[in-house]
Short mmCIF file of C-alpha atoms in Angstrom, two decimals:
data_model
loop_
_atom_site.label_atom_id
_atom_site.label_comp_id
_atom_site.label_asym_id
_atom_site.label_seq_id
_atom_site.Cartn_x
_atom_site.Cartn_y
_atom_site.Cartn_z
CA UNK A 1 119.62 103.57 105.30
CA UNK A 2 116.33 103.25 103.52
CA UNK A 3 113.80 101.18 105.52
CA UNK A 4 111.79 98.27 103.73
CA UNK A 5 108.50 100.29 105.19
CA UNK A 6 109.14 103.76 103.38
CA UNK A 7 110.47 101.63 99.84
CA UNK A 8 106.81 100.25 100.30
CA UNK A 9 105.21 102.98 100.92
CA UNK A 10 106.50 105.03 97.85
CA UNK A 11 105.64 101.43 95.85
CA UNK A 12 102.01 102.39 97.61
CA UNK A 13 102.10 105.91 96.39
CA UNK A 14 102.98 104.95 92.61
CA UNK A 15 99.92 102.60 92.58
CA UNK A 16 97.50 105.23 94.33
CA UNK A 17 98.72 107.86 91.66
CA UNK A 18 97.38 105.57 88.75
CA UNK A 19 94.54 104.62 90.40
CA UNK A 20 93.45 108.30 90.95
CA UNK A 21 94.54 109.30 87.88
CA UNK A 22 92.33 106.36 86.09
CA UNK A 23 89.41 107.44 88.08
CA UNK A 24 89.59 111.21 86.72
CA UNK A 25 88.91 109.76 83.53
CA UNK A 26 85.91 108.56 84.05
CA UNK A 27 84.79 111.40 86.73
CA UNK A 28 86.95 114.73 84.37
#
């Protein structure tokens, strides 16, 4: 069973990947 804390975390992860991706843009 998947806990509510690791479903969160990936949620975390997804919006933490955008974020560092949007910030290469302006540092690439």
């Amino acid at each position: 069973m998947v806990t509510p804390d690791w479903v969160g975390m990936e949620v975390l992860n997804e919006k933490w990947s955008l974020l560092i991706k949007d910030c290469a843009k302006y540092y690439a």
